[in-house]
Short mmCIF file of C-alpha atoms and ligand atoms in Angstrom, two decimals:
data_model
loop_
_atom_site.label_atom_id
_atom_site.label_comp_id
_atom_site.label_asym_id
_atom_site.label_seq_id
_atom_site.Cartn_x
_atom_site.Cartn_y
_atom_site.Cartn_z
CA MET A 1 0.00 0.00 0.00
CA SER A 2 1.58 3.26 -1.14
CA THR A 3 1.45 6.14 1.39
CA LYS A 4 2.41 9.79 1.06
CA ALA A 5 5.14 10.93 3.43
CA TYR A 6 7.87 13.49 4.09
CA ALA A 7 11.40 12.16 4.20
CA ALA A 8 14.99 13.29 4.57
CA GLN A 9 17.13 11.67 1.86
CA SER A 10 20.43 12.53 3.58
CA ALA A 11 21.76 14.28 6.69
CA THR A 12 21.97 17.56 4.80
CA SER A 13 18.84 17.48 2.67
CA PRO A 14 15.66 19.11 3.93
CA LEU A 15 12.55 16.99 4.46
CA ALA A 16 10.59 16.72 1.22
CA PRO A 17 7.60 14.81 -0.19
CA TRP A 18 8.19 11.11 -0.73
CA SER A 19 6.08 8.02 -0.99
CA LEU A 20 6.57 4.75 0.87
CA ASP A 21 4.96 1.32 1.03
CA ARG A 22 3.17 0.08 4.15
CA ARG A 23 2.49 -3.63 4.60
CA GLU A 24 -1.05 -4.93 4.30
CA PRO A 25 -2.33 -5.42 7.87
CA GLY A 26 -1.59 -8.95 9.12
CA PRO A 27 -3.94 -10.84 11.51
CA HIS A 28 -2.70 -8.87 14.56
CA ASP A 29 -2.18 -5.51 12.84
CA VAL A 30 -4.18 -2.32 12.75
CA GLN A 31 -4.00 0.23 9.96
CA ILE A 32 -4.25 3.83 11.14
CA GLU A 33 -5.00 6.94 9.14
CA ILE A 34 -2.69 9.49 10.79
CA LEU A 35 -4.47 12.73 11.70
CA TYR A 36 -1.74 14.49 13.68
CA CYS A 37 1.93 13.88 14.40
CA GLY A 38 4.01 15.81 16.92
CA VAL A 39 7.51 17.09 16.09
CA CYS A 40 10.08 15.88 18.64
CA HIS A 41 13.66 17.14 18.82
CA SER A 42 14.67 13.48 18.33
CA ASP A 43 13.14 13.73 14.84
CA LEU A 44 15.61 16.52 14.06
CA HIS A 45 18.59 14.73 15.69
CA THR A 46 17.77 11.64 13.58
CA ALA A 47 16.91 13.34 10.26
CA ARG A 48 20.26 15.17 10.45
CA ASP A 49 22.13 12.08 11.69
CA GLU A 50 23.36 13.95 14.77
CA TRP A 51 23.51 10.73 16.83
CA GLY A 52 24.90 8.62 13.96
CA GLY A 53 23.22 5.52 12.53
CA THR A 54 20.42 7.14 10.56
CA ILE A 55 19.13 4.98 7.70
CA TYR A 56 17.96 7.02 4.66
CA PRO A 57 15.41 7.82 3.43
CA CYS A 58 14.31 8.79 6.95
CA VAL A 59 10.64 9.49 7.73
CA PRO A 60 10.54 10.80 11.32
CA GLY A 61 7.54 11.13 13.64
CA HIS A 62 6.65 9.17 16.79
CA GLU A 63 3.85 11.18 18.34
CA ILE A 64 1.06 9.73 16.23
CA VAL A 65 -2.71 9.95 16.68
CA GLY A 66 -5.28 8.85 14.15
CA ARG A 67 -8.23 6.71 13.28
CA ILE A 68 -8.27 2.97 12.60
CA THR A 69 -9.17 2.20 9.01
CA LYS A 70 -8.64 -1.57 8.95
CA VAL A 71 -7.94 -4.37 11.43
CA GLY A 72 -6.57 -7.90 11.02
CA ASN A 73 -8.92 -10.76 11.88
CA HIS A 74 -7.28 -11.52 15.25
CA VAL A 75 -7.33 -7.93 16.51
CA LYS A 76 -9.21 -7.70 19.80
CA ARG A 77 -8.93 -4.17 21.15
CA PHE A 78 -9.69 -2.04 18.07
CA LYS A 79 -12.20 -1.82 15.27
CA ALA A 80 -12.40 0.40 12.20
CA GLY A 81 -13.40 3.94 13.17
CA ASP A 82 -11.74 3.88 16.64
CA LEU A 83 -9.16 6.48 17.63
CA ALA A 84 -5.68 5.10 18.25
CA ALA A 85 -2.16 6.32 18.93
CA VAL A 86 1.39 5.12 18.29
CA GLY A 87 4.43 6.34 20.21
CA CYS A 88 8.14 5.71 19.86
CA MET A 89 8.10 1.92 19.42
CA VAL A 90 6.30 -0.44 17.04
CA ASP A 91 7.67 -3.78 18.27
CA SER A 92 10.10 -5.60 20.59
CA CYS A 93 11.04 -9.26 21.20
CA ARG A 94 8.22 -9.61 23.77
CA LYS A 95 10.05 -12.57 25.35
CA CYS A 96 12.89 -11.09 27.41
CA ASP A 97 12.55 -10.19 31.10
CA ASN A 98 12.20 -6.48 30.36
CA CYS A 99 9.51 -7.01 27.70
CA LYS A 100 7.64 -9.33 30.08
CA GLN A 101 7.62 -6.55 32.69
CA GLY A 102 6.24 -4.02 30.21
CA LEU A 103 9.64 -2.34 29.80
CA GLU A 104 9.73 -2.86 26.04
CA GLN A 105 11.86 0.27 25.65
CA TYR A 106 14.68 -1.66 27.34
CA CYS A 107 14.12 -4.88 25.35
CA ARG A 108 17.29 -7.00 25.64
CA ASN A 109 17.05 -7.75 21.93
CA GLY A 110 16.42 -4.16 20.93
CA MET A 111 13.04 -2.50 20.61
CA VAL A 112 11.92 -1.49 17.15
CA GLY A 113 11.70 2.29 16.88
CA THR A 114 8.71 3.75 15.05
CA TYR A 115 11.23 5.24 12.66
CA ASN A 116 14.85 4.41 11.92
CA GLY A 117 14.28 0.93 13.38
CA ARG A 118 14.55 -2.50 11.79
CA GLU A 119 11.33 -4.48 11.40
CA LYS A 120 11.65 -7.82 13.23
CA ALA A 121 10.32 -9.96 10.37
CA THR A 122 12.04 -8.36 7.38
CA GLY A 123 14.84 -6.17 8.70
CA ALA A 124 13.38 -3.32 6.66
CA ASN A 125 13.73 0.28 7.84
CA THR A 126 10.72 1.60 9.77
CA TYR A 127 9.07 4.84 8.70
CA GLY A 128 7.36 7.16 11.17
CA GLY A 129 4.41 9.44 11.45
CA TYR A 130 5.20 12.15 8.89
CA SER A 131 2.96 10.07 6.63
CA LYS A 132 -0.70 9.41 5.90
CA GLN A 133 -0.98 5.82 7.12
CA ILE A 134 0.81 3.46 9.47
CA VAL A 135 0.37 -0.27 10.06
CA VAL A 136 1.30 -1.58 13.50
CA THR A 137 0.64 -4.63 15.66
CA GLU A 138 -2.24 -3.89 18.02
CA ASP A 139 0.05 -4.65 20.99
CA PHE A 140 1.94 -1.41 20.28
CA ALA A 141 -1.15 0.74 19.58
CA LEU A 142 -2.57 2.83 22.41
CA THR A 143 -6.11 3.95 23.12
CA ILE A 144 -6.86 7.64 23.57
CA SER A 145 -9.77 9.69 24.85
CA ASP A 146 -12.24 11.24 22.39
CA LYS A 147 -12.80 14.07 24.92
CA GLN A 148 -9.45 15.82 24.41
CA PRO A 149 -8.24 17.71 21.32
CA LEU A 150 -6.35 15.15 19.25
CA GLU A 151 -3.59 17.54 18.17
CA ALA A 152 -2.81 18.30 21.82
CA VAL A 153 -2.82 14.61 22.78
CA ALA A 154 -0.25 13.67 20.10
CA PRO A 155 2.83 14.99 22.01
CA LEU A 156 1.92 12.88 25.03
CA LEU A 157 3.13 9.86 23.02
CA CYS A 158 6.76 10.94 23.42
CA ALA A 159 7.12 14.20 25.39
CA GLY A 160 4.44 13.04 27.83
CA ILE A 161 5.68 9.52 28.53
CA THR A 162 9.37 10.52 28.56
CA THR A 163 8.75 12.89 31.47
CA TYR A 164 6.02 10.83 33.18
CA SER A 165 8.13 7.67 33.40
CA PRO A 166 11.12 9.04 35.38
CA LEU A 167 8.87 11.14 37.64
CA LYS A 168 6.95 7.93 38.47
CA TYR A 169 10.02 5.69 38.77
CA TRP A 170 11.67 8.07 41.27
CA GLU A 171 8.29 8.50 43.03
CA ILE A 172 8.17 12.28 42.72
CA GLY A 173 5.33 13.93 44.57
CA LYS A 174 4.39 16.08 47.53
CA GLY A 175 7.31 17.35 49.57
CA HIS A 176 9.86 17.09 46.74
CA LYS A 177 11.72 20.06 45.35
CA VAL A 178 11.90 19.33 41.64
CA ALA A 179 13.55 21.22 38.80
CA ILE A 180 12.72 20.80 35.15
CA LEU A 181 15.69 21.87 33.06
CA GLY A 182 14.76 23.27 29.61
CA LEU A 183 11.34 24.51 28.61
CA GLY A 184 10.65 22.84 25.27
CA GLY A 185 8.43 19.94 24.26
CA LEU A 186 9.59 17.59 27.01
CA GLY A 187 10.13 20.35 29.55
CA HIS A 188 6.63 21.76 29.36
CA MET A 189 5.13 18.30 29.89
CA GLY A 190 7.57 17.73 32.75
CA VAL A 191 6.34 20.90 34.46
CA LYS A 192 2.67 19.99 34.04
CA LEU A 193 3.14 16.42 35.23
CA ALA A 194 5.46 17.16 38.18
CA ALA A 195 3.09 19.90 39.37
CA SER A 196 0.12 17.54 39.02
CA PHE A 197 1.96 15.01 41.24
CA GLY A 198 2.16 17.65 43.99
CA ALA A 199 5.87 18.52 43.80
CA GLU A 200 7.28 22.02 44.20
CA VAL A 201 8.41 22.73 40.63
CA THR A 202 11.14 25.11 39.51
CA MET A 203 11.78 25.84 35.86
CA LEU A 204 15.46 26.14 34.97
CA SER A 205 15.62 27.91 31.61
CA HIS A 206 18.16 29.91 29.63
CA SER A 207 15.35 31.88 27.95
CA PRO A 208 14.16 34.94 29.91
CA SER A 209 11.05 35.20 27.70
CA LYS A 210 9.69 31.90 29.06
CA GLU A 211 9.14 32.91 32.70
CA ALA A 212 5.45 33.81 32.44
CA ASP A 213 4.68 30.66 30.47
CA ALA A 214 6.57 28.46 32.91
CA LYS A 215 4.37 29.75 35.72
CA ARG A 216 1.19 29.41 33.67
CA LEU A 217 2.16 25.79 32.96
CA GLY A 218 2.42 25.11 36.69
CA ALA A 219 5.96 26.01 37.78
CA HIS A 220 6.15 27.62 41.21
CA ASN A 221 9.54 29.22 40.55
CA PHE A 222 11.60 30.29 37.56
CA VAL A 223 15.40 30.51 37.48
CA LEU A 224 17.22 32.08 34.55
CA THR A 225 20.24 29.81 34.20
CA SER A 226 22.17 32.28 32.05
CA ASP A 227 22.21 34.65 35.04
CA ALA A 228 25.05 33.30 37.22
CA SER A 229 23.82 34.96 40.41
CA GLN A 230 20.30 33.51 40.08
CA ALA A 231 21.71 30.08 39.29
CA LYS A 232 24.17 30.12 42.20
CA LYS A 233 21.38 30.76 44.71
CA MET A 234 19.92 27.34 43.86
CA ASN A 235 23.05 25.40 44.91
CA GLY A 236 22.13 22.52 47.24
CA TYR A 237 18.39 23.05 46.76
CA PHE A 238 16.78 20.33 44.63
CA ASP A 239 15.88 16.72 45.42
CA PHE A 240 15.42 15.90 41.75
CA ILE A 241 16.35 17.53 38.43
CA LEU A 242 14.89 16.34 35.13
CA ASP A 243 17.26 17.47 32.37
CA THR A 244 15.49 17.84 29.00
CA VAL A 245 18.13 19.95 27.24
CA SER A 246 18.84 18.97 23.62
CA ALA A 247 22.18 20.75 23.17
CA GLU A 248 25.60 20.73 24.85
CA HIS A 249 25.45 22.18 28.38
CA ASP A 250 27.38 22.04 31.65
CA TYR A 251 25.94 19.18 33.73
CA ASN A 252 28.12 20.18 36.68
CA MET A 253 26.35 23.47 37.16
CA TYR A 254 23.12 21.53 37.73
CA MET A 255 24.69 18.74 39.82
CA ASN A 256 25.71 21.56 42.18
CA MET A 257 22.05 22.51 42.54
CA LEU A 258 21.21 19.08 44.03
CA ASN A 259 20.71 18.67 47.75
CA THR A 260 22.48 15.81 49.59
CA ASN A 261 21.27 12.49 48.08
CA GLY A 262 19.81 14.40 45.13
CA ILE A 263 19.24 12.81 41.75
CA MET A 264 19.59 14.29 38.29
CA VAL A 265 18.00 12.34 35.45
CA CYS A 266 18.91 12.97 31.83
CA VAL A 267 16.21 12.56 29.24
CA GLY A 268 17.61 15.18 26.89
CA ALA A 269 20.16 13.57 24.58
CA PRO A 270 22.71 16.07 23.23
CA PRO A 271 24.97 14.52 20.59
CA THR A 272 28.12 15.56 22.50
CA PRO A 273 29.30 13.64 25.62
CA ALA A 274 29.37 15.28 29.05
CA GLN A 275 32.36 15.71 31.36
CA ILE A 276 31.52 15.11 35.01
CA PRO A 277 34.22 14.85 37.68
CA ALA A 278 33.54 11.95 40.10
CA PHE A 279 33.76 14.43 43.00
CA ASN A 280 30.57 16.12 41.80
CA LEU A 281 28.78 12.85 42.59
CA ILE A 282 30.83 11.80 45.62
CA LEU A 283 30.38 15.02 47.57
CA GLY A 284 26.78 14.91 48.70
CA ARG A 285 26.11 11.29 47.63
CA LYS A 286 24.48 12.46 44.41
CA SER A 287 23.21 10.33 41.54
CA LEU A 288 23.09 10.90 37.82
CA GLY A 289 20.63 8.75 35.90
CA GLY A 290 18.85 8.44 32.60
CA SER A 291 15.50 7.31 31.30
CA LEU A 292 14.17 6.28 27.89
CA ILE A 293 10.53 7.01 26.94
CA GLY A 294 8.32 4.45 28.75
CA GLY A 295 6.92 0.97 28.18
CA ILE A 296 3.59 0.26 26.52
CA PRO A 297 1.61 -0.36 29.76
CA GLU A 298 3.02 2.81 31.34
CA THR A 299 2.31 4.82 28.17
CA GLN A 300 -1.33 3.72 28.38
CA GLU A 301 -1.36 4.57 32.10
CA MET A 302 0.00 8.06 31.30
CA LEU A 303 -2.60 8.64 28.54
CA ASP A 304 -5.37 7.60 30.92
CA TYR A 305 -3.93 9.79 33.70
CA CYS A 306 -3.77 12.80 31.35
CA ALA A 307 -7.35 12.17 30.17
CA THR A 308 -8.62 11.97 33.77
CA ASN A 309 -6.66 15.01 34.92
CA ASN A 310 -7.28 17.10 31.82
CA ILE A 311 -3.61 17.35 30.84
CA VAL A 312 -2.61 17.94 27.22
CA SER A 313 0.29 19.55 25.42
CA ASP A 314 0.44 23.22 24.37
CA VAL A 315 0.78 23.01 20.60
CA GLU A 316 1.23 25.01 17.43
CA VAL A 317 -0.38 23.12 14.58
CA ILE A 318 1.59 23.36 11.33
CA ASP A 319 1.23 22.55 7.66
CA ILE A 320 3.69 19.79 6.72
CA LYS A 321 5.14 22.11 4.07
CA ASN A 322 6.56 24.17 6.95
CA ILE A 323 8.37 21.29 8.63
CA ASN A 324 11.89 22.49 7.74
CA GLU A 325 11.19 25.99 8.99
CA SER A 326 9.72 24.44 12.16
CA TYR A 327 12.95 22.52 12.75
CA GLU A 328 14.85 25.83 12.62
CA ARG A 329 12.38 27.44 14.99
CA MET A 330 12.70 24.48 17.38
CA LEU A 331 16.49 24.93 17.36
CA ASN A 332 15.98 28.59 18.25
CA GLY A 333 13.63 27.72 21.13
CA ASP A 334 10.80 29.39 19.22
CA VAL A 335 8.02 26.88 19.83
CA LYS A 336 5.22 27.02 22.41
CA TYR A 337 5.73 24.23 23.20
CA ARG A 338 5.32 21.54 20.57
CA PHE A 339 4.81 21.69 16.82
CA VAL A 340 2.20 19.22 15.62
CA ILE A 341 1.68 18.45 11.94
CA ASP A 342 -1.88 18.47 10.66
CA MET A 343 -1.70 15.44 8.36
CA ALA A 344 -4.62 16.74 6.29
CA THR A 345 -2.00 19.10 4.79
CA LEU A 346 0.00 16.19 3.34
P1 NAP B 1 12.99 21.06 22.44
O1 NAP B 1 11.52 21.27 22.36
O2 NAP B 1 13.85 21.63 21.39
O3 NAP B 1 13.45 21.59 23.90
C1 NAP B 1 14.79 21.60 24.30
C2 NAP B 1 15.00 22.73 25.31
O4 NAP B 1 16.35 22.68 25.74
C3 NAP B 1 14.84 24.13 24.74
O5 NAP B 1 13.53 24.56 24.72
C4 NAP B 1 15.69 24.96 25.67
O6 NAP B 1 14.95 25.32 26.85
C5 NAP B 1 16.78 24.01 26.08
N1 NAP B 1 18.01 24.30 25.33
C6 NAP B 1 18.19 24.23 23.99
N2 NAP B 1 19.44 24.57 23.67
C7 NAP B 1 20.06 24.87 24.81
C8 NAP B 1 21.38 25.28 25.14
N3 NAP B 1 22.31 25.46 24.18
N4 NAP B 1 21.67 25.47 26.44
C9 NAP B 1 20.76 25.29 27.39
N5 NAP B 1 19.48 24.91 27.13
C10 NAP B 1 19.16 24.70 25.86
O7 NAP B 1 13.34 19.50 22.46
P2 NAP B 1 12.48 18.25 23.03
O8 NAP B 1 11.67 17.69 21.93
O9 NAP B 1 11.86 18.63 24.32
O10 NAP B 1 13.65 17.19 23.29
C11 NAP B 1 14.66 17.48 24.24
C12 NAP B 1 15.75 16.42 24.20
O11 NAP B 1 15.22 15.19 24.70
C13 NAP B 1 16.28 16.10 22.81
O12 NAP B 1 17.67 15.87 22.90
C14 NAP B 1 15.56 14.82 22.45
O13 NAP B 1 16.24 14.03 21.50
C15 NAP B 1 15.52 14.14 23.79
N6 NAP B 1 14.49 13.10 23.95
C16 NAP B 1 14.80 12.05 24.74
C17 NAP B 1 13.85 11.07 24.99
C18 NAP B 1 14.15 9.94 25.92
O14 NAP B 1 13.46 8.92 25.87
N7 NAP B 1 15.13 10.08 26.79
C19 NAP B 1 12.60 11.16 24.40
C20 NAP B 1 12.31 12.28 23.60
C21 NAP B 1 13.27 13.25 23.39
P3 NAP B 1 15.10 26.79 27.53
O15 NAP B 1 14.89 27.77 26.42
O16 NAP B 1 14.01 26.79 28.53
O17 NAP B 1 16.45 26.84 28.14
ZN1 ZN B 2 10.43 11.92 20.80
ZN1 ZN B 3 12.48 -7.98 24.69
#
């Protein structure tokens, strides 16, 4: 089945119209007409091969919401006409200990990314949500509420789960002093979720223009990290820092802001490695951790939580023709706070 899409043909070529083939739905597959797809900074890192390992042509997009158009004859949870969503993964081995615990993102045999992954059966490159249709096993399709605006639900599939999962794993809630570092797609969901869990939330941002928004999103405090005197005042303050920054930055400055026993968790994935002296962990028994998206059961739990608590993303809906310009704006921090492609424009 031929499907319209937008693809990067190389690390230096802009995204442009392309057409790709989707498989016919097998017995356990659902076919989804994509209505909206969020634009994650990982799409940009991958399209431009900033992490290495990009397979071209590359069709990014892993914040997918749409409507089921066809189901295989063994599909149990969906029927044609239902809403459905797909996040960052479309498959995993489903047999290893991590998969069995619902931690498919840490599959011992490698999860299959929604784009730039290798299909288990054929080894073929996977193509993401900057396209009209996707076919996926029902086990990796999520259900979403019909009560929330679909375009604002789309970013929950990556930005939402990537911030929800570490906040849950480290049991963040009332009584914790939490900082969200970087107010972009992930950061704005981190603020909303951490505040909804009852934590005291501080936004650490290098953009002075974002203070009012940070507070509107639920942050109790705002610290301008480019102002050394403001930053220094936070030394020793936080129990937990969630680092969502996409570009090179000084981790040590933020490790200093942790209280004794404090934890900093990286979800932002800058292409350049960080330098951290062991003493910055030793003094104060501090921890530095990381977290990758979330498993399928937890992603469903997060979607249900957001539906119940009326949490969605703040989005700017774009025409797919403007995707390259949107990448530039994202790099300049000029997005409030997630671009979402209206797939009717493709
Ligand atoms: P984004 O919308 O572009 O937000 C990134 C934010 O980082 C910016 O808004 C900015 O916030 C801050 N920032 C950017 N450049 C900076 C610099 N030079 N110094 C300091 N701060 C800077 O990106 P996103 O979609 O939220 O993604 C963020 C990162 O998370 C990316 O690296 C992405 O690949 C990664 N990611 C990881 C996972 C995972 O599973 N771990 C999942 C999705 C995405 P301020 O203006 O407020 O400073
Ligand atoms: Zn993402
Ligand atoms: Zn596995």
